[in-house]
Amino acid sequence: MTTRLLQLVLRTESDVFVARQRAREVAAAVGLERQDQVRLATALSEVGRTLFTDRGGPPATGAEVWFGVDDGTLHVEVVAIGPTQAQQLPSLGRLVDSLTIDDGPTTTVVRMSRRIPVGAQLDQAGLDRIRAELAASAPRTPLDEMAEQNEQLLSALEETRAHRDELARLNAELEETNRGVMALYNQLSDELEETNRGVVALYAELDERSAQLRAASEAKTRFLANVSHELRAPVTAVIGLARLLDDPESDPLTEDQSRQVGLIRGSAADLLRLVNDLLDLAKAESGTIQPEWSDVDLGAVFSQLRGTVRALAVPSVELVVVDPGPATIRSDEVLLAQVLRNLLHNGLKFTVDGEVRMTASRVDEDWLIQVTDTGVGIAPELHDRIFEEFYQVPGRSPTGAPGTGLGLPYARRLVTLLGGTLTVASEPGAGSTFTVRLPAGGDGTP
Ligand code: ADP
């Protein structure tokens, strides 16, 4: 329910001054802030001036103004009698919270409201007290009001000037910051350009080094291929001749001579193995090995290896080749068999007792072929080195079988050619597992 605080009657335009002054008093009494007091008073004064001004039509002959509080809001209602110029009211939306105009043929009702800050709202007793005070206070003269208005105008001007100065100071600060940012940006740009130049130079050097490395690697491969090729014929000849010398059909040798010829044959055989391994590796590296792709029956490869490799196993080591069942892989049968034979040979070479086991399992789109042994094992820090050419773990081959250190690099090369990977998992004394992972569908080459 609205508590009415004050009622005024306006008869002439000069009463508008009084209305303005009273509006400010009411606004101050109910707790509106200073700015809002001025806003409300200005809005009422504008309404009064518009209603009482002859702007191309007859002005109002009189008006009643009501101030009241309702639900934490100060309401002002102006009821003007007679035809008015309400439609000419300037926009007052910024001065009050709500404004409605009821423009009838005989009366015009303008309603405005402004919310009172929550902390300042009064209870009924407070409102009654204000009403009594307002009734007791007499309105001042238009001249007083004019002076007051001037004062307000001056303070508003002062405030505006302060704002303007603050704005100018902020602008200057902003300009300064902008200059700083630009300087920083330029510096960063320069630094970036410098770094870029460095990176470009580094890349050029890297390219050059890569080219040199490639050339060196190719030269090495060519050298190995040529030397091995040239060596193979004479070494084979030495083996042949030594065999002839030792032949029962030939002139008999003394026991000593026969032993020496045996040594020559053994050394020549080692040399031939090395030459053959070198030639294989050189071929694989030079890219002259082209896999011949076909659908390979893994079961058949396994059983063929079981037959050929078994002969190498000593009685204390069991060779277990687990039949993979129906299994087809798109690969090169000869190269694949070569890789697996190599791994089985190694397993048998480095295992004194226990077993060497080969299994195959399908994982997603790949075949995983694993050769596991219960042999000496390999220290983790050597897992990369054993794939380097000629590297052999020192003090090895518990079975005394010879080696060249070229088997694993060659095997890895072949597996890469077949589109797969060759990895090792091993611990000293805990055996080793070599895993060949190959895509079941080949490397995509038809
Ligand atoms: P090698 O002709 O000596 O067998 P590889 O390249 O096949 O040459 O192997 C390199 C080295 O890796 C071997 O000398 C051996 O020290 C180690 N190695 C390979 N396979 C095994 C294995 N199954 N168990 C233990 N060590 C192995």
Tab-separated table of C-alpha atoms and ligand atoms in Angstrom:
chain	number	residue	atom	x	y	z
A	1	MET	CA	0.000	0.000	0.000
A	2	THR	CA	1.350	3.395	-0.957
A	3	THR	CA	2.159	5.790	1.884
A	4	ARG	CA	1.539	9.318	0.659
A	5	LEU	CA	4.130	11.765	1.906
A	6	LEU	CA	3.266	15.098	0.330
A	7	GLN	CA	0.810	16.724	-2.024
A	8	LEU	CA	1.377	19.914	-4.054
A	9	VAL	CA	-0.775	21.971	-6.300
A	10	LEU	CA	0.696	23.672	-9.390
A	11	ARG	CA	-1.172	26.598	-10.863
A	12	THR	CA	1.426	28.494	-12.854
A	13	GLU	CA	4.778	27.816	-14.359
A	14	SER	CA	6.520	29.450	-11.400
A	15	ASP	CA	5.090	26.761	-9.088
A	16	VAL	CA	7.304	24.335	-10.984
A	17	PHE	CA	10.332	25.762	-9.135
A	18	VAL	CA	8.716	24.923	-5.823
A	19	ALA	CA	7.769	21.459	-7.044
A	20	ARG	CA	11.380	20.866	-8.020
A	21	GLN	CA	12.636	21.919	-4.616
A	22	ARG	CA	10.048	19.824	-2.748
A	23	ALA	CA	10.846	16.817	-4.948
A	24	ARG	CA	14.475	17.021	-3.851
A	25	GLU	CA	13.474	17.335	-0.211
A	26	VAL	CA	11.213	14.281	-0.432
A	27	ALA	CA	13.882	12.293	-2.289
A	28	ALA	CA	16.506	13.202	0.313
A	29	ALA	CA	14.150	12.371	3.199
A	30	VAL	CA	13.343	8.857	1.897
A	31	GLY	CA	17.042	8.053	1.426
A	32	LEU	CA	17.796	8.501	-2.304
A	33	GLU	CA	21.419	9.345	-3.032
A	34	ARG	CA	22.359	12.917	-3.934
A	35	GLN	CA	22.623	12.211	-7.659
A	36	ASP	CA	19.261	10.485	-7.661
A	37	GLN	CA	17.649	13.361	-5.724
A	38	VAL	CA	18.751	15.750	-8.493
A	39	ARG	CA	17.628	13.335	-11.201
A	40	LEU	CA	14.123	12.955	-9.773
A	41	ALA	CA	13.773	16.708	-9.155
A	42	THR	CA	14.924	17.433	-12.706
A	43	ALA	CA	12.467	14.913	-14.154
A	44	LEU	CA	9.534	16.454	-12.229
A	45	SER	CA	10.628	19.944	-13.212
A	46	GLU	CA	10.747	18.891	-16.889
A	47	VAL	CA	7.264	17.363	-16.644
A	48	GLY	CA	5.929	20.548	-15.020
A	49	ARG	CA	7.575	22.854	-17.570
A	50	THR	CA	6.249	20.831	-20.502
A	51	LEU	CA	2.702	20.700	-19.159
A	52	PHE	CA	2.585	24.435	-18.448
A	53	THR	CA	4.271	25.629	-21.593
A	54	ASP	CA	2.438	26.776	-24.675
A	55	ARG	CA	4.171	24.708	-27.353
A	56	GLY	CA	1.745	25.113	-30.213
A	57	GLY	CA	-1.227	24.146	-28.037
A	58	PRO	CA	-2.981	25.274	-24.871
A	59	PRO	CA	-1.093	24.607	-21.585
A	60	ALA	CA	-2.565	22.837	-18.566
A	61	THR	CA	-4.701	24.973	-16.312
A	62	GLY	CA	-3.451	23.282	-13.164
A	63	ALA	CA	-1.929	20.143	-11.746
A	64	GLU	CA	-1.669	18.111	-8.591
A	65	VAL	CA	1.547	16.379	-7.600
A	66	TRP	CA	1.652	13.396	-5.230
A	67	PHE	CA	4.758	11.887	-3.616
A	68	GLY	CA	4.410	8.437	-2.074
A	69	VAL	CA	6.466	5.405	-1.067
A	70	ASP	CA	5.475	1.866	-1.825
A	71	ASP	CA	7.509	-1.323	-1.561
A	72	GLY	CA	10.924	0.389	-1.396
A	73	THR	CA	10.179	2.727	-4.307
A	74	LEU	CA	9.472	6.454	-4.373
A	75	HIS	CA	6.526	7.270	-6.669
A	76	VAL	CA	5.652	10.679	-8.074
A	77	GLU	CA	2.318	11.187	-9.744
A	78	VAL	CA	1.369	14.371	-11.651
A	79	VAL	CA	-2.284	14.809	-12.544
A	80	ALA	CA	-2.709	17.768	-14.924
A	81	ILE	CA	-6.098	19.278	-15.704
A	82	GLY	CA	-7.056	20.377	-19.172
A	83	PRO	CA	-5.461	19.610	-22.523
A	84	THR	CA	-1.664	19.246	-22.176
A	85	GLN	CA	1.463	18.919	-24.285
A	86	ALA	CA	2.362	15.555	-22.664
A	87	GLN	CA	3.335	14.111	-26.050
A	88	GLN	CA	6.101	16.736	-26.182
A	89	LEU	CA	7.773	15.438	-22.992
A	90	PRO	CA	11.514	15.023	-23.572
A	91	SER	CA	13.060	11.628	-22.955
A	92	LEU	CA	13.368	11.240	-19.195
A	93	GLY	CA	14.140	7.522	-19.123
A	94	ARG	CA	17.652	8.087	-17.840
A	95	LEU	CA	16.496	10.161	-14.873
A	96	VAL	CA	13.953	7.766	-13.354
A	97	ASP	CA	13.463	4.012	-13.157
A	98	SER	CA	9.970	4.026	-14.661
A	99	LEU	CA	7.840	6.595	-16.444
A	100	THR	CA	4.274	6.239	-17.753
A	101	ILE	CA	2.095	8.876	-19.353
A	102	ASP	CA	-1.676	8.561	-19.442
A	103	ASP	CA	-2.728	11.265	-21.894
A	104	GLY	CA	-6.547	11.575	-21.624
A	105	PRO	CA	-8.882	14.202	-23.219
A	106	THR	CA	-9.464	16.109	-19.969
A	107	THR	CA	-6.612	15.045	-17.708
A	108	THR	CA	-3.062	13.851	-18.165
A	109	VAL	CA	-1.434	11.527	-15.582
A	110	VAL	CA	2.338	11.181	-15.513
A	111	ARG	CA	3.759	8.548	-13.133
A	112	MET	CA	7.456	8.250	-12.299
A	113	SER	CA	9.338	6.097	-9.809
A	114	ARG	CA	12.803	5.596	-8.465
A	115	ARG	CA	13.999	2.710	-6.277
A	116	ILE	CA	15.303	3.523	-2.828
A	117	PRO	CA	18.634	1.833	-1.964
A	118	VAL	CA	17.980	-1.269	0.172
A	119	GLY	CA	19.991	-0.007	3.143
A	120	ALA	CA	18.088	3.287	3.244
A	121	GLN	CA	14.512	1.963	3.187
A	122	LEU	CA	12.312	3.136	6.097
A	123	ASP	CA	9.602	1.424	8.061
A	124	GLN	CA	6.094	2.837	8.435
A	125	ALA	CA	7.011	4.893	11.519
A	126	GLY	CA	9.907	6.479	9.620
A	127	LEU	CA	7.628	7.335	6.700
A	128	ASP	CA	5.033	8.877	9.061
A	129	ARG	CA	7.746	10.992	10.639
A	130	ILE	CA	8.880	12.236	7.225
A	131	ARG	CA	5.325	13.113	6.254
A	132	ALA	CA	4.994	15.220	9.418
A	133	GLU	CA	8.319	16.944	8.776
A	134	LEU	CA	7.467	17.728	5.152
A	135	ALA	CA	4.106	19.149	6.188
A	136	ALA	CA	5.828	21.413	8.685
A	137	SER	CA	8.567	22.702	6.364
A	138	ALA	CA	7.614	25.626	4.184
A	139	PRO	CA	8.657	25.783	0.561
A	140	ARG	CA	11.365	28.301	-0.274
A	141	THR	CA	11.050	31.089	-2.828
A	142	PRO	CA	11.748	30.497	-6.540
A	143	LEU	CA	14.890	32.636	-6.084
A	144	ASP	CA	16.272	30.322	-3.371
A	145	GLU	CA	15.519	27.404	-5.592
A	146	MET	CA	17.270	29.094	-8.507
A	147	ALA	CA	20.381	29.676	-6.361
A	148	GLU	CA	20.314	26.076	-5.223
A	149	GLN	CA	19.969	24.927	-8.809
A	150	ASN	CA	22.949	27.029	-9.823
A	151	GLU	CA	24.971	25.494	-7.054
A	152	GLN	CA	24.013	22.035	-8.230
A	153	LEU	CA	24.893	22.954	-11.775
A	154	LEU	CA	28.297	24.165	-10.676
A	155	SER	CA	29.004	21.009	-8.716
A	156	ALA	CA	27.863	18.914	-11.722
A	157	LEU	CA	30.201	20.945	-13.918
A	158	GLU	CA	33.035	20.403	-11.450
A	159	GLU	CA	32.349	16.699	-11.476
A	160	THR	CA	32.345	16.646	-15.276
A	161	ARG	CA	35.633	18.505	-15.354
A	162	ALA	CA	37.148	16.021	-12.907
A	163	HIS	CA	35.927	13.205	-15.122
A	164	ARG	CA	37.421	14.848	-18.182
A	165	ASP	CA	40.784	15.306	-16.449
A	166	GLU	CA	40.746	11.694	-15.326
A	167	LEU	CA	39.923	10.639	-18.872
A	168	ALA	CA	42.798	12.722	-20.264
A	169	ARG	CA	45.164	11.178	-17.715
A	170	LEU	CA	43.983	7.654	-18.625
A	171	ASN	CA	44.413	8.463	-22.314
A	172	ALA	CA	47.951	9.645	-21.739
A	173	GLU	CA	48.682	6.485	-19.766
A	174	LEU	CA	47.176	4.360	-22.506
A	175	GLU	CA	49.275	6.104	-25.120
A	176	GLU	CA	52.379	5.502	-23.038
A	177	THR	CA	51.491	1.830	-22.629
A	178	ASN	CA	50.829	1.545	-26.349
A	179	ARG	CA	54.221	2.987	-27.124
A	180	GLY	CA	55.768	0.466	-24.698
A	181	VAL	CA	53.870	-2.413	-26.266
A	182	MET	CA	54.895	-1.328	-29.752
A	183	ALA	CA	58.548	-1.115	-28.688
A	184	LEU	CA	58.318	-4.573	-27.130
A	185	TYR	CA	56.610	-5.934	-30.211
A	186	ASN	CA	59.307	-4.526	-32.474
A	187	GLN	CA	62.002	-5.956	-30.267
A	188	LEU	CA	60.310	-9.371	-30.249
A	189	SER	CA	59.880	-9.238	-34.025
A	190	ASP	CA	63.580	-8.546	-34.435
A	191	GLU	CA	64.472	-11.359	-32.076
A	192	LEU	CA	62.115	-13.740	-33.849
A	193	GLU	CA	63.589	-12.832	-37.201
A	194	GLU	CA	67.066	-13.399	-35.847
A	195	THR	CA	66.040	-16.791	-34.398
A	196	ASN	CA	64.363	-17.750	-37.654
A	197	ARG	CA	67.500	-16.930	-39.582
A	198	GLY	CA	69.446	-19.130	-37.159
A	199	VAL	CA	66.985	-21.989	-37.543
A	200	VAL	CA	67.076	-21.744	-41.327
A	201	ALA	CA	70.890	-21.817	-41.284
A	202	LEU	CA	70.794	-24.780	-38.915
A	203	TYR	CA	68.440	-26.656	-41.199
A	204	ALA	CA	70.662	-25.971	-44.189
A	205	GLU	CA	73.598	-27.376	-42.245
A	206	LEU	CA	71.529	-30.343	-41.157
A	207	ASP	CA	70.531	-31.040	-44.770
A	208	GLU	CA	74.149	-30.874	-45.818
A	209	ARG	CA	75.177	-33.237	-43.012
A	210	SER	CA	72.365	-35.649	-43.926
A	211	ALA	CA	73.498	-35.648	-47.544
A	212	GLN	CA	77.076	-36.329	-46.445
A	213	LEU	CA	75.894	-39.099	-44.154
A	214	ARG	CA	73.820	-40.641	-46.918
A	215	ALA	CA	76.765	-40.501	-49.313
A	216	ALA	CA	79.054	-42.062	-46.699
A	217	SER	CA	76.533	-44.824	-45.988
A	218	GLU	CA	76.109	-45.538	-49.691
A	219	ALA	CA	79.899	-45.621	-50.174
A	220	LYS	CA	80.179	-48.070	-47.270
A	221	THR	CA	77.477	-50.304	-48.710
A	222	ARG	CA	79.137	-50.227	-52.154
A	223	PHE	CA	82.487	-51.010	-50.627
A	224	LEU	CA	81.118	-53.931	-48.605
A	225	ALA	CA	79.242	-55.321	-51.571
A	226	ASN	CA	82.267	-55.098	-53.872
A	227	VAL	CA	84.767	-56.446	-51.385
A	228	SER	CA	82.536	-59.312	-50.304
A	229	HIS	CA	81.777	-60.177	-53.866
A	230	GLU	CA	85.440	-60.144	-54.815
A	231	LEU	CA	86.379	-62.175	-51.742
A	232	ARG	CA	83.785	-64.872	-52.182
A	233	ALA	CA	85.367	-66.547	-55.204
A	234	PRO	CA	88.923	-66.857	-53.765
A	235	VAL	CA	87.632	-67.991	-50.337
A	236	THR	CA	85.438	-70.629	-51.974
A	237	ALA	CA	88.458	-71.680	-53.981
A	238	VAL	CA	90.563	-71.995	-50.790
A	239	ILE	CA	87.912	-74.212	-49.221
A	240	GLY	CA	87.729	-76.351	-52.368
A	241	LEU	CA	91.510	-76.692	-52.572
A	242	ALA	CA	91.833	-77.548	-48.904
A	243	ARG	CA	89.148	-80.213	-49.298
A	244	LEU	CA	91.078	-81.595	-52.305
A	245	LEU	CA	94.298	-81.693	-50.321
A	246	ASP	CA	92.636	-83.665	-47.565
A	247	ASP	CA	90.800	-85.955	-49.990
A	248	PRO	CA	91.561	-89.671	-49.459
A	249	GLU	CA	92.066	-89.917	-53.246
A	250	SER	CA	94.862	-87.331	-53.142
A	251	ASP	CA	98.390	-87.928	-51.995
A	252	PRO	CA	98.263	-88.803	-48.313
A	253	LEU	CA	99.214	-86.042	-45.876
A	254	THR	CA	101.068	-86.427	-42.640
A	255	GLU	CA	98.939	-86.117	-39.526
A	256	ASP	CA	100.328	-82.650	-38.886
A	257	GLN	CA	99.673	-81.498	-42.437
A	258	SER	CA	96.145	-82.876	-42.275
A	259	ARG	CA	95.503	-80.931	-39.038
A	260	GLN	CA	96.829	-77.729	-40.619
A	261	VAL	CA	94.711	-78.194	-43.748
A	262	GLY	CA	91.737	-78.692	-41.394
A	263	LEU	CA	92.528	-75.366	-39.726
A	264	ILE	CA	92.736	-73.676	-43.154
A	265	ARG	CA	89.323	-75.119	-44.080
A	266	GLY	CA	87.771	-74.015	-40.795
A	267	SER	CA	89.103	-70.471	-41.089
A	268	ALA	CA	88.096	-70.244	-44.732
A	269	ALA	CA	84.570	-71.447	-43.817
A	270	ASP	CA	84.338	-68.729	-41.113
A	271	LEU	CA	85.540	-66.175	-43.637
A	272	LEU	CA	83.004	-67.349	-46.216
A	273	ARG	CA	80.210	-67.040	-43.654
A	274	LEU	CA	81.312	-63.486	-42.877
A	275	VAL	CA	81.568	-62.614	-46.559
A	276	ASN	CA	78.108	-64.037	-47.224
A	277	ASP	CA	76.590	-62.190	-44.266
A	278	LEU	CA	78.247	-58.944	-45.382
A	279	LEU	CA	76.959	-59.405	-48.891
A	280	ASP	CA	73.419	-60.041	-47.596
A	281	LEU	CA	73.495	-56.941	-45.418
A	282	ALA	CA	74.962	-54.780	-48.172
A	283	LYS	CA	72.221	-55.976	-50.517
A	284	ALA	CA	69.509	-55.232	-47.983
A	285	GLU	CA	70.912	-51.774	-47.325
A	286	SER	CA	71.388	-50.841	-50.943
A	287	GLY	CA	67.706	-51.452	-51.585
A	288	THR	CA	68.323	-54.098	-54.229
A	289	ILE	CA	66.272	-56.651	-52.316
A	290	GLN	CA	62.689	-56.446	-53.546
A	291	PRO	CA	60.255	-58.598	-51.557
A	292	GLU	CA	58.182	-60.948	-53.661
A	293	TRP	CA	54.762	-60.595	-52.099
A	294	SER	CA	52.450	-63.562	-51.881
A	295	ASP	CA	49.957	-65.124	-49.453
A	296	VAL	CA	52.263	-67.063	-47.186
A	297	ASP	CA	50.995	-70.033	-45.152
A	298	LEU	CA	52.575	-69.371	-41.763
A	299	GLY	CA	51.964	-72.975	-40.655
A	300	ALA	CA	54.016	-74.282	-43.602
A	301	VAL	CA	56.897	-71.878	-42.868
A	302	PHE	CA	56.860	-72.968	-39.219
A	303	SER	CA	56.937	-76.686	-39.991
A	304	GLN	CA	59.725	-76.240	-42.557
A	305	LEU	CA	61.805	-74.350	-39.963
A	306	ARG	CA	61.035	-76.991	-37.333
A	307	GLY	CA	62.561	-79.584	-39.668
A	308	THR	CA	65.670	-77.690	-40.698
A	309	VAL	CA	66.601	-76.021	-37.406
A	310	ARG	CA	66.057	-79.080	-35.193
A	311	ALA	CA	69.368	-80.512	-36.356
A	312	LEU	CA	71.198	-77.665	-34.598
A	313	ALA	CA	69.599	-78.237	-31.184
A	314	VAL	CA	71.697	-79.890	-28.493
A	315	PRO	CA	69.970	-82.587	-26.383
A	316	SER	CA	69.678	-80.336	-23.332
A	317	VAL	CA	67.673	-77.722	-25.286
A	318	GLU	CA	64.229	-78.454	-26.655
A	319	LEU	CA	63.118	-76.704	-29.812
A	320	VAL	CA	59.374	-76.012	-29.680
A	321	VAL	CA	57.731	-74.566	-32.783
A	322	VAL	CA	54.042	-74.103	-31.988
A	323	ASP	CA	51.780	-74.684	-34.992
A	324	PRO	CA	49.916	-71.387	-35.572
A	325	GLY	CA	46.894	-73.210	-37.042
A	326	PRO	CA	45.332	-71.796	-40.202
A	327	ALA	CA	47.260	-68.561	-40.650
A	328	THR	CA	47.984	-66.583	-43.778
A	329	ILE	CA	50.162	-63.524	-44.045
A	330	ARG	CA	50.898	-61.341	-47.042
A	331	SER	CA	54.706	-61.415	-47.137
A	332	ASP	CA	57.853	-62.736	-48.847
A	333	GLU	CA	58.202	-66.362	-47.781
A	334	VAL	CA	61.970	-66.606	-48.345
A	335	LEU	CA	62.844	-63.407	-46.483
A	336	LEU	CA	60.455	-64.207	-43.635
A	337	ALA	CA	61.925	-67.698	-43.221
A	338	GLN	CA	65.434	-66.204	-43.277
A	339	VAL	CA	64.557	-63.844	-40.392
A	340	LEU	CA	62.917	-66.544	-38.257
A	341	ARG	CA	65.734	-69.020	-38.925
A	342	ASN	CA	68.221	-66.419	-37.793
A	343	LEU	CA	66.303	-65.823	-34.539
A	344	LEU	CA	65.978	-69.575	-33.874
A	345	HIS	CA	69.711	-70.050	-34.557
A	346	ASN	CA	70.552	-67.287	-32.083
A	347	GLY	CA	68.211	-68.772	-29.500
A	348	LEU	CA	69.914	-72.161	-29.770
A	349	LYS	CA	73.358	-70.543	-29.866
A	350	PHE	CA	72.872	-68.659	-26.592
A	351	THR	CA	70.944	-71.318	-24.624
A	352	VAL	CA	72.678	-74.128	-22.758
A	353	ASP	CA	69.603	-75.843	-21.385
A	354	GLY	CA	65.853	-75.326	-21.338
A	355	GLU	CA	63.984	-74.540	-24.535
A	356	VAL	CA	63.703	-72.290	-27.557
A	357	ARG	CA	60.076	-71.692	-28.483
A	358	MET	CA	58.476	-70.016	-31.511
A	359	THR	CA	54.822	-68.938	-31.451
A	360	ALA	CA	52.547	-66.816	-33.607
A	361	SER	CA	49.503	-64.830	-32.512
A	362	ARG	CA	47.174	-62.414	-34.209
A	363	VAL	CA	46.871	-58.913	-32.650
A	364	ASP	CA	44.430	-56.656	-34.500
A	365	GLU	CA	45.738	-56.252	-38.049
A	366	ASP	CA	49.156	-57.729	-37.251
A	367	TRP	CA	50.851	-61.067	-36.773
A	368	LEU	CA	53.175	-61.282	-33.769
A	369	ILE	CA	55.827	-63.968	-34.159
A	370	GLN	CA	57.908	-64.512	-31.026
A	371	VAL	CA	61.081	-66.522	-30.468
A	372	THR	CA	61.668	-67.033	-26.757
A	373	ASP	CA	64.618	-68.796	-25.178
A	374	THR	CA	65.752	-69.693	-21.660
A	375	GLY	CA	69.323	-68.674	-22.437
A	376	VAL	CA	71.866	-66.189	-21.090
A	377	GLY	CA	69.750	-63.092	-21.774
A	378	ILE	CA	70.916	-59.581	-22.700
A	379	ALA	CA	71.349	-56.543	-20.429
A	380	PRO	CA	68.759	-53.820	-21.233
A	381	GLU	CA	71.428	-51.213	-22.064
A	382	LEU	CA	72.634	-53.490	-24.904
A	383	HIS	CA	69.217	-53.996	-26.509
A	384	ASP	CA	69.954	-51.321	-29.129
A	385	ARG	CA	73.589	-52.235	-29.622
A	386	ILE	CA	72.952	-55.854	-30.640
A	387	PHE	CA	71.225	-54.498	-33.745
A	388	GLU	CA	74.402	-52.638	-34.750
A	389	GLU	CA	76.671	-54.231	-37.318
A	390	PHE	CA	79.430	-56.460	-35.905
A	391	TYR	CA	78.336	-55.912	-32.303
A	392	GLN	CA	78.533	-59.017	-30.145
A	393	VAL	CA	78.016	-59.063	-26.403
A	394	PRO	CA	81.521	-59.686	-25.014
A	395	GLY	CA	82.355	-63.113	-23.549
A	396	ARG	CA	79.455	-64.784	-25.283
A	397	SER	CA	78.358	-67.844	-27.162
A	398	PRO	CA	78.125	-70.283	-24.266
A	399	THR	CA	77.671	-73.038	-26.844
A	400	GLY	CA	80.852	-72.037	-28.646
A	401	ALA	CA	79.016	-71.541	-31.958
A	402	PRO	CA	80.657	-68.919	-34.202
A	403	GLY	CA	79.009	-65.666	-35.175
A	404	THR	CA	79.670	-62.486	-37.143
A	405	GLY	CA	77.515	-59.914	-35.357
A	406	LEU	CA	75.650	-59.290	-38.617
A	407	GLY	CA	72.626	-61.559	-38.152
A	408	LEU	CA	70.384	-59.227	-36.144
A	409	PRO	CA	71.064	-56.030	-38.184
A	410	TYR	CA	70.272	-58.030	-41.306
A	411	ALA	CA	67.116	-59.528	-39.778
A	412	ARG	CA	65.881	-56.109	-38.695
A	413	ARG	CA	66.564	-54.729	-42.180
A	414	LEU	CA	64.509	-57.528	-43.746
A	415	VAL	CA	61.619	-57.099	-41.296
A	416	THR	CA	61.578	-53.378	-42.121
A	417	LEU	CA	61.456	-54.251	-45.819
A	418	LEU	CA	58.441	-56.457	-45.046
A	419	GLY	CA	56.698	-53.499	-43.377
A	420	GLY	CA	57.176	-54.655	-39.773
A	421	THR	CA	59.339	-54.278	-36.666
A	422	LEU	CA	61.808	-56.474	-34.800
A	423	THR	CA	62.234	-55.875	-31.074
A	424	VAL	CA	63.800	-57.603	-28.099
A	425	ALA	CA	62.848	-58.066	-24.442
A	426	SER	CA	65.462	-59.647	-22.252
A	427	GLU	CA	67.236	-59.695	-18.871
A	428	PRO	CA	70.569	-61.322	-18.136
A	429	GLY	CA	69.968	-64.856	-16.871
A	430	ALA	CA	66.241	-64.709	-17.668
A	431	GLY	CA	66.295	-65.577	-21.368
A	432	SER	CA	65.274	-63.440	-24.322
A	433	THR	CA	62.196	-62.852	-26.439
A	434	PHE	CA	62.564	-61.497	-29.968
A	435	THR	CA	59.299	-60.247	-31.461
A	436	VAL	CA	58.615	-59.820	-35.168
A	437	ARG	CA	55.481	-57.769	-35.745
A	438	LEU	CA	54.195	-57.809	-39.312
A	439	PRO	CA	51.005	-56.465	-40.868
A	440	ALA	CA	48.862	-59.445	-41.869
A	441	GLY	CA	47.995	-57.687	-45.120
A	442	GLY	CA	51.626	-56.921	-46.072
A	443	ASP	CA	52.896	-53.369	-46.531
A	444	GLY	CA	50.144	-52.541	-49.013
A	445	THR	CA	52.256	-53.451	-52.079
A	446	PRO	CA	50.197	-55.717	-54.314
B	1	ADP	P1	75.867	-63.269	-34.057
B	1	ADP	O1	76.360	-63.689	-35.365
B	1	ADP	O2	76.926	-62.931	-33.076
B	1	ADP	O3	74.803	-64.115	-33.508
B	1	ADP	P2	73.745	-61.341	-34.187
B	1	ADP	O4	73.687	-60.028	-34.872
B	1	ADP	O5	72.766	-62.362	-34.575
B	1	ADP	O6	75.223	-61.845	-34.370
B	1	ADP	O7	73.644	-61.066	-32.655
B	1	ADP	C1	74.427	-60.040	-32.070
B	1	ADP	C2	74.686	-60.368	-30.631
B	1	ADP	O8	73.495	-60.292	-29.871
B	1	ADP	C3	75.169	-61.748	-30.388
B	1	ADP	O9	76.553	-61.828	-30.571
B	1	ADP	C4	74.789	-61.985	-28.946
B	1	ADP	O10	75.740	-61.422	-28.112
B	1	ADP	C5	73.507	-61.234	-28.813
B	1	ADP	N1	72.337	-62.133	-28.993
B	1	ADP	C6	71.637	-62.359	-30.114
B	1	ADP	N2	70.611	-63.223	-29.886
B	1	ADP	C7	70.700	-63.572	-28.574
B	1	ADP	C8	69.949	-64.452	-27.733
B	1	ADP	N3	68.882	-65.158	-28.191
B	1	ADP	N4	70.314	-64.572	-26.427
B	1	ADP	C9	71.377	-63.869	-25.964
B	1	ADP	N5	72.128	-63.029	-26.709
B	1	ADP	C10	71.812	-62.886	-28.006
